[in-house]
Coordinates of C-alpha atoms in Angstrom, one line a residue:
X1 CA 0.0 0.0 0.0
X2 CA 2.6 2.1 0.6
X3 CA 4.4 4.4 -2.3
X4 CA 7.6 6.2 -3.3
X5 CA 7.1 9.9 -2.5
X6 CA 9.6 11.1 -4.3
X7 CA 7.5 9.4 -7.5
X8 CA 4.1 10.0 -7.1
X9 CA 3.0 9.8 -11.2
X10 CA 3.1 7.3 -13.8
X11 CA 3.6 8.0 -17.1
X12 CA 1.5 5.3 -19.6
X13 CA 1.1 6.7 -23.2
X14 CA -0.6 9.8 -23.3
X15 CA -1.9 9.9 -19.8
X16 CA -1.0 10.3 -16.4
X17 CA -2.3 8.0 -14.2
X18 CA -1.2 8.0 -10.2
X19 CA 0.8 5.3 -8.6
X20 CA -1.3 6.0 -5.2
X21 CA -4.0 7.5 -3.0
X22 CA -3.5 9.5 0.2
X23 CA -6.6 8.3 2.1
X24 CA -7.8 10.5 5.1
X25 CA -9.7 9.7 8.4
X26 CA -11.7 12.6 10.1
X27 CA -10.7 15.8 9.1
X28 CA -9.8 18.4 12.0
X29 CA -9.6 15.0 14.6
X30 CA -6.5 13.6 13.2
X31 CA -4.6 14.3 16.6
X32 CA -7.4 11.9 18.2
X33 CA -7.3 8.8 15.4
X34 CA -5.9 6.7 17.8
X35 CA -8.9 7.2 20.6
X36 CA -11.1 7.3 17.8
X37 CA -10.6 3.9 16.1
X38 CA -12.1 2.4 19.6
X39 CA -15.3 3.0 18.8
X40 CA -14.8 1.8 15.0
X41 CA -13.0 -1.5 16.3
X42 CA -16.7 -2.0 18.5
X43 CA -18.6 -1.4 15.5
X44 CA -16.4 -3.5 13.2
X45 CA -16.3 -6.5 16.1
X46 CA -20.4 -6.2 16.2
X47 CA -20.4 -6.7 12.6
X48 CA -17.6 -9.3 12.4
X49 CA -19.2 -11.5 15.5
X50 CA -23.1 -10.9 14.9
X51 CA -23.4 -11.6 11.3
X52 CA -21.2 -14.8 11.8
X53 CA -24.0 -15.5 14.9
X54 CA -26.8 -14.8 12.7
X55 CA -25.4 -17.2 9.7
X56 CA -24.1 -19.6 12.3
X57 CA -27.8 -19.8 13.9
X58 CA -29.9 -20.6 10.5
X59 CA -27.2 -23.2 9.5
X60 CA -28.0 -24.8 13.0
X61 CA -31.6 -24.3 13.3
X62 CA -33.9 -26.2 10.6
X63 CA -36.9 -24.2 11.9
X64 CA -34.7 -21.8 10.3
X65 CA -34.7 -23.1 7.1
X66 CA -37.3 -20.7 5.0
X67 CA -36.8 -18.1 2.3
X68 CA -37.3 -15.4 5.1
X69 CA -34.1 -16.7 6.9
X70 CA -32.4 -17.7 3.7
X71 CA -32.1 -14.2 2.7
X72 CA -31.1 -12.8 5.8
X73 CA -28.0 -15.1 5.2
X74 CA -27.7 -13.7 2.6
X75 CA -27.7 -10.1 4.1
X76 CA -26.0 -11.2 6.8
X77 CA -23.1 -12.5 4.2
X78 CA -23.4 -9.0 2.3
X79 CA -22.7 -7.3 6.0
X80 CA -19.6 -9.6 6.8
X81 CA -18.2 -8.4 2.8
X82 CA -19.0 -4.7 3.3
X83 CA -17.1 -4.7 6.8
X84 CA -13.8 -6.7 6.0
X85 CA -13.5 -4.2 2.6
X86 CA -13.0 -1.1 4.8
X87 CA -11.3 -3.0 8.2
X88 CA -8.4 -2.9 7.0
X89 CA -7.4 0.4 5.5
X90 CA -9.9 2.0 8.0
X91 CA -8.0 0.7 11.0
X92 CA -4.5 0.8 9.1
X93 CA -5.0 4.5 9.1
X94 CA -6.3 5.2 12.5
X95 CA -4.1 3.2 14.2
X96 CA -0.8 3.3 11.8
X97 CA -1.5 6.3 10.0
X98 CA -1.1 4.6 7.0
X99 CA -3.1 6.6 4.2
X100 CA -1.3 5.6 1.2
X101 CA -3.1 3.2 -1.0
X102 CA -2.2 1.7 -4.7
X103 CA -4.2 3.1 -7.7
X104 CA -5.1 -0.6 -8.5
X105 CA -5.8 -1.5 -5.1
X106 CA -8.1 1.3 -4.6
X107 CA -10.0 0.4 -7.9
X108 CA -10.4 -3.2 -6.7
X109 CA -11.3 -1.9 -3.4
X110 CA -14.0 0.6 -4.6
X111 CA -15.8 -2.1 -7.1
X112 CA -16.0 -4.5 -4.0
X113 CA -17.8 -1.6 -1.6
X114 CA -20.1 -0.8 -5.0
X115 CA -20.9 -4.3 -5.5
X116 CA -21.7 -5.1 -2.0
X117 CA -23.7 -2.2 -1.2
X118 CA -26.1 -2.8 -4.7
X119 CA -26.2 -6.4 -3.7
X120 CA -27.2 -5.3 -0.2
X121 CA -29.9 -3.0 -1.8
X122 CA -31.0 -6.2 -3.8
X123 CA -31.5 -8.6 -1.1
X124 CA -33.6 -6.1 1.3
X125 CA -36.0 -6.1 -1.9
X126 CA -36.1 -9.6 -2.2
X127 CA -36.8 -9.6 1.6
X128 CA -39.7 -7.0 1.2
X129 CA -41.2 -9.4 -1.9
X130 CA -41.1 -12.3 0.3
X131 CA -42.8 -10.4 3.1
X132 CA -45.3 -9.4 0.8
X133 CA -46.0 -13.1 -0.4
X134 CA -46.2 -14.4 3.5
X135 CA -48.9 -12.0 3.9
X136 CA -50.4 -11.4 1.2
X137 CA -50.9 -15.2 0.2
X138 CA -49.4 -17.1 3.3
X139 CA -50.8 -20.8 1.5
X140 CA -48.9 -19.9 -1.5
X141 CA -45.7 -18.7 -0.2
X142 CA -43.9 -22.0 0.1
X143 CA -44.7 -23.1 -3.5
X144 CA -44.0 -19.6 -5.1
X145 CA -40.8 -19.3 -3.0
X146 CA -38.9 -22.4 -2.9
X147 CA -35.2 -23.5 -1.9
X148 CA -34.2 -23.3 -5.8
X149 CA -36.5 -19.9 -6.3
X150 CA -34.6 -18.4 -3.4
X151 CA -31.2 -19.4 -4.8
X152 CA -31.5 -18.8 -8.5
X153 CA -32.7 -14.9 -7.0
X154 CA -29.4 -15.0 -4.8
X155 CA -27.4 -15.2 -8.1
X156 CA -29.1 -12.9 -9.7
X157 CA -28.3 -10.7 -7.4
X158 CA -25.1 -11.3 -7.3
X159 CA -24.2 -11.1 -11.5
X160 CA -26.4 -8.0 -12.0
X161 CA -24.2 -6.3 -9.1
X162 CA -20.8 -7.8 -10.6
X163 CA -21.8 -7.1 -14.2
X164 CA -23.7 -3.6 -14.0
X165 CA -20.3 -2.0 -12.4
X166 CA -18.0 -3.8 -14.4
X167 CA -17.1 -0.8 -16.3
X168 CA -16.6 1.3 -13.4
X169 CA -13.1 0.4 -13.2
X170 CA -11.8 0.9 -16.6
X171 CA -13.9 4.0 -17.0
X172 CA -11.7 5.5 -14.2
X173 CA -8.5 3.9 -15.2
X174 CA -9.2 5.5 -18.8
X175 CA -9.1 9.5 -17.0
X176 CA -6.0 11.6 -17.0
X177 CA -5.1 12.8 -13.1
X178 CA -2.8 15.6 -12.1
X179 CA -3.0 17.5 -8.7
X180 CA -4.6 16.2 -5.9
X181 CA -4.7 12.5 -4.8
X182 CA -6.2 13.0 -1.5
X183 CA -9.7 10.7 -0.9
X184 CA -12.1 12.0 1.1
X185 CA -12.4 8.8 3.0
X186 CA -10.1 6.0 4.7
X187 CA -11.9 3.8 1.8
X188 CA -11.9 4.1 -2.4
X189 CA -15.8 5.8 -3.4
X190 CA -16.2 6.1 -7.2
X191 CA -17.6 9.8 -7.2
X192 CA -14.3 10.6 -4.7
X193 CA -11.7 9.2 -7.3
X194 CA -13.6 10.3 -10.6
X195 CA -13.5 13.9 -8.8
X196 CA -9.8 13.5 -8.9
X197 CA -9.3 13.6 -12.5
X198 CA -8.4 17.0 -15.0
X199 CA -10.0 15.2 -17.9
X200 CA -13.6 15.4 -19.0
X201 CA -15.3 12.8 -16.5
X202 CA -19.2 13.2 -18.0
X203 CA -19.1 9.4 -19.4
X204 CA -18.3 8.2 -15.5
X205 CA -20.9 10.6 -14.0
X206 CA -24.0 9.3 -16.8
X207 CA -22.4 6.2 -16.6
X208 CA -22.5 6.4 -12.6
X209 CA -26.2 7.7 -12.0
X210 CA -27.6 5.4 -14.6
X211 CA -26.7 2.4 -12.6
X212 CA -27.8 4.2 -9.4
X213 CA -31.2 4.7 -10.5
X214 CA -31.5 1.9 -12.4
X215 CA -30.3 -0.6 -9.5
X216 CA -30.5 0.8 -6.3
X217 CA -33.5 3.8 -7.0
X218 CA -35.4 0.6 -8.6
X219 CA -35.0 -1.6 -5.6
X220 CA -36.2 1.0 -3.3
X221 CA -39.5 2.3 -5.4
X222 CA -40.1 -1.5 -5.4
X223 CA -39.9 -1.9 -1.4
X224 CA -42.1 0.7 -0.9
X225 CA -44.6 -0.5 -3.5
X226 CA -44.2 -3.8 -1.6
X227 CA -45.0 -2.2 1.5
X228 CA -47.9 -0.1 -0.2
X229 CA -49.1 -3.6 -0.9
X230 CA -48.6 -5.4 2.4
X231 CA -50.7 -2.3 4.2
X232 CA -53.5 -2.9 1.5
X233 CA -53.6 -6.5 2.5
X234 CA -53.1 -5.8 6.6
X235 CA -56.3 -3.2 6.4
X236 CA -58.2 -5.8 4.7
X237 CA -57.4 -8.5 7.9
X238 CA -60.5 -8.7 10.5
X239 CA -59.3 -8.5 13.5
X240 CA -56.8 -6.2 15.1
X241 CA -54.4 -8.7 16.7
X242 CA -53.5 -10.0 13.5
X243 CA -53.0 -7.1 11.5
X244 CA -50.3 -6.4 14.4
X245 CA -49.2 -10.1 13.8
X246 CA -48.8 -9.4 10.3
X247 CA -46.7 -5.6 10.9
X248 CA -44.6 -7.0 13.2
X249 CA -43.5 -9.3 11.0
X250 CA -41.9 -6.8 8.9
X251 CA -40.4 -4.2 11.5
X252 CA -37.0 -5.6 11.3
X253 CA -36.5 -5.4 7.8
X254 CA -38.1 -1.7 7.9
X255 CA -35.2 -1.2 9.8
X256 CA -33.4 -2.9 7.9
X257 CA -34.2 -0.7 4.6
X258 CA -34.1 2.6 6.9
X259 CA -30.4 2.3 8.0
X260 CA -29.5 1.4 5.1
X261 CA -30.9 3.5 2.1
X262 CA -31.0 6.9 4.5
X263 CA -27.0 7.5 4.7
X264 CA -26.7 5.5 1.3
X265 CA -29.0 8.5 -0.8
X266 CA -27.3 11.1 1.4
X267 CA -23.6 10.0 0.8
X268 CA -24.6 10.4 -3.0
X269 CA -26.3 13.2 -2.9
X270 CA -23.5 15.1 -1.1
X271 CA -20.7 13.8 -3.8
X272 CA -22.6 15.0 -6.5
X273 CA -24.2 18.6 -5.4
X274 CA -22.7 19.5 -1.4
X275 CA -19.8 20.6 -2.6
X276 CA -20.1 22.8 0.0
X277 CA -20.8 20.9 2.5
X278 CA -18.3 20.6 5.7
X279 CA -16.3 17.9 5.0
X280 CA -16.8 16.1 8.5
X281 CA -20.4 15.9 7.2
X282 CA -19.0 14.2 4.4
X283 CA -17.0 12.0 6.5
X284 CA -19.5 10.9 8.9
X285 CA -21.9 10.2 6.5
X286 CA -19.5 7.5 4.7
X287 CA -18.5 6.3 7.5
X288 CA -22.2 5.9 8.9
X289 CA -23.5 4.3 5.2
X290 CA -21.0 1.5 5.1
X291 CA -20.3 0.4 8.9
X292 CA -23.1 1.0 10.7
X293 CA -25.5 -1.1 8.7
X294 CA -23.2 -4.6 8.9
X295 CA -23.3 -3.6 13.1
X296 CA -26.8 -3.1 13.4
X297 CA -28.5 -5.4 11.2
X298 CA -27.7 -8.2 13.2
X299 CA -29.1 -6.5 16.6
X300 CA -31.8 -5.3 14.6
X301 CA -33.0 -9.0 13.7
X302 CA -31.7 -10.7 17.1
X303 CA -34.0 -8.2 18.8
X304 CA -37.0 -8.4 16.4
X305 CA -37.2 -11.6 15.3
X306 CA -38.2 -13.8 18.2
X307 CA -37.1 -17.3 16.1
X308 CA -33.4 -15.6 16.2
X309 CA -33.5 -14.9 19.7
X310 CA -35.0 -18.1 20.7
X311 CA -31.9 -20.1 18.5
X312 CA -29.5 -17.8 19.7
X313 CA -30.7 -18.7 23.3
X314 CA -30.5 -21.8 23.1
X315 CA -27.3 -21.9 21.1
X316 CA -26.0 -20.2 24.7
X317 CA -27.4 -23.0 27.0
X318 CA -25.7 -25.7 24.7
X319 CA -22.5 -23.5 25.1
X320 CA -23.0 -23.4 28.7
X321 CA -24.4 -26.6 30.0
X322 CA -21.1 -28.2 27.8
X323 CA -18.8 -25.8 29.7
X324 CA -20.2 -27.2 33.2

């Protein structure tokens, strides 16, 4: 990760292309990195152990085994992905100070956030369609969503994410950069390094908000049409207690959607008109779209979901009863 300073440019035909990024932590607070990085190693250790408890759980637990908690593997896997792409240079800077990061690392390191957060995106709407088929038709809902169904939607997922930012990489690679090389983040964000560049960068930015509203604006107009539906069918249910049964059902994932997509549209919004915004705004926000999600999700669920807490429970006796 580390570079010559002394040779900070890289000539390649007729382009200049840097050999490295100077990632930073929080601007004005870099005095305090080291006191700071506490509270990131809690989040990043709440990530780290409760998604692995969550995944751990479901494997264990045949009640378990239903679409429901089949894709909150497969969030849970998403979480584990997002966290272990910005540990390492997150922490490496706070606690080593090192900021320096290769121009190819960086790129590899930004497609890997950009495909996990769309495949995050991806999965909570396939969580909100298969909330809308338990109650909308709770007979059906085993037939229409079976082990196969839930699978061949998990790869799906996973190739539109990997092949709908494919370009991103070579788009930026193709871009002449002079002047600055300082990120705004201890992690590679496409809008960051695309704002880098002296050349004309109005393919990257179409290219860039296409995919955003074509991927991630789509998912969440079709959660909240989901939702639109599931209050339809809750209204329609006779008796009170059951309409709460019904809601209750689906305040996790709500969560779910809320932490994620609120710092997500905010993060983007600031890169591509808050220019003037502060840049600790800027910073907080990044930090809060792609580490707070992968902590809370698995509290969220834990808390919520009373099959979770009941297997994680138990899981705990087992653990306990074998240690006496």
């Amino acid at each position: 990760m580390e570079h010559d300073s002394h040779t900070p440019w890289e000539f390649n035909g007729s382009f200049y292309q840097p050999s490295a990024f100077l990632m930073m932590g929080i601007p004005g607070l870099e005095a305090l990195h080291p006191w700071i990085s506490i509270p990131f190693c809690a989040l990043y250790l709440a990530a780290l152990l409760g998604n692995c408890a969550i995944l751990f759980i479901i494997r264990r637990t045949p009640s378990l085994h239903e679409p429901m908690y089949y894709f909150l593997s497969m969030l849970a896997v998403t979480d584990l992905g997002l966290a272990l792409c910005t540990l390492p240079t997150t922490l490496g800077l706070f606690w080593f100070d090192v900021r320096s990061i290769g121009f190819d690392a960086c790129l590899a390191q930004m497609y890997f956030i950009h495909i996990l957060s769309f495949i995050e995106s991806s999965v909570l709407l396939a969580m909100a369609f298969d909330r809308f088929i338990a109650i909308s038709h709770p007979l059906r809902h085993p037939a229409i969503l079976t082990k196969s169904t839930v699978l061949k939607i998990g790869l799906a997922i996973v190739l539109r994410g990997m092949v709908s930012l494919l370009p991103i990489p070579f788009l930026l690679k193709r871009l002449t950069y002079c002047g600055k090389t300082e990120l705004s983040h201890s992690f590679c964000f496409h809008p960051d390094i695309m704002n880098l560049a002296c050349a004309d960068i109005k393919v990257n930015v179409f290219y860039g908000m296409i995919i955003l509203l074509s991927t991630v604006g789509m998912d969440f107009i079709f959660i909240v049409l989901s939702y639109i539906l599931i209050i339809r069918t809750v209204v329609s249910l006779t008796t009170k207690e059951e309409c709460l049964k019904a809601l209750n059902t689906c305040v996790s994932h709500i969560c779910a959607v809320l932490v994620f997509f609120i710092p997500m549209i905010a993060l983007s919004m600031i890169h591509r008109f808050g220019k003037n915004v502060p840049p600790l705004v800027n910073t907080l926000v990044a930090y809060t779209y792609l580490i707070i999600p992968p902590a809370l999700n698995p509290v969220i669920y834990s808390i919520k979901s009373t099959h979770i807490r009941e297997a994680l429970l138990r899981a705990l006796c087992r653990k306990r009863g074998s240690d006496w």
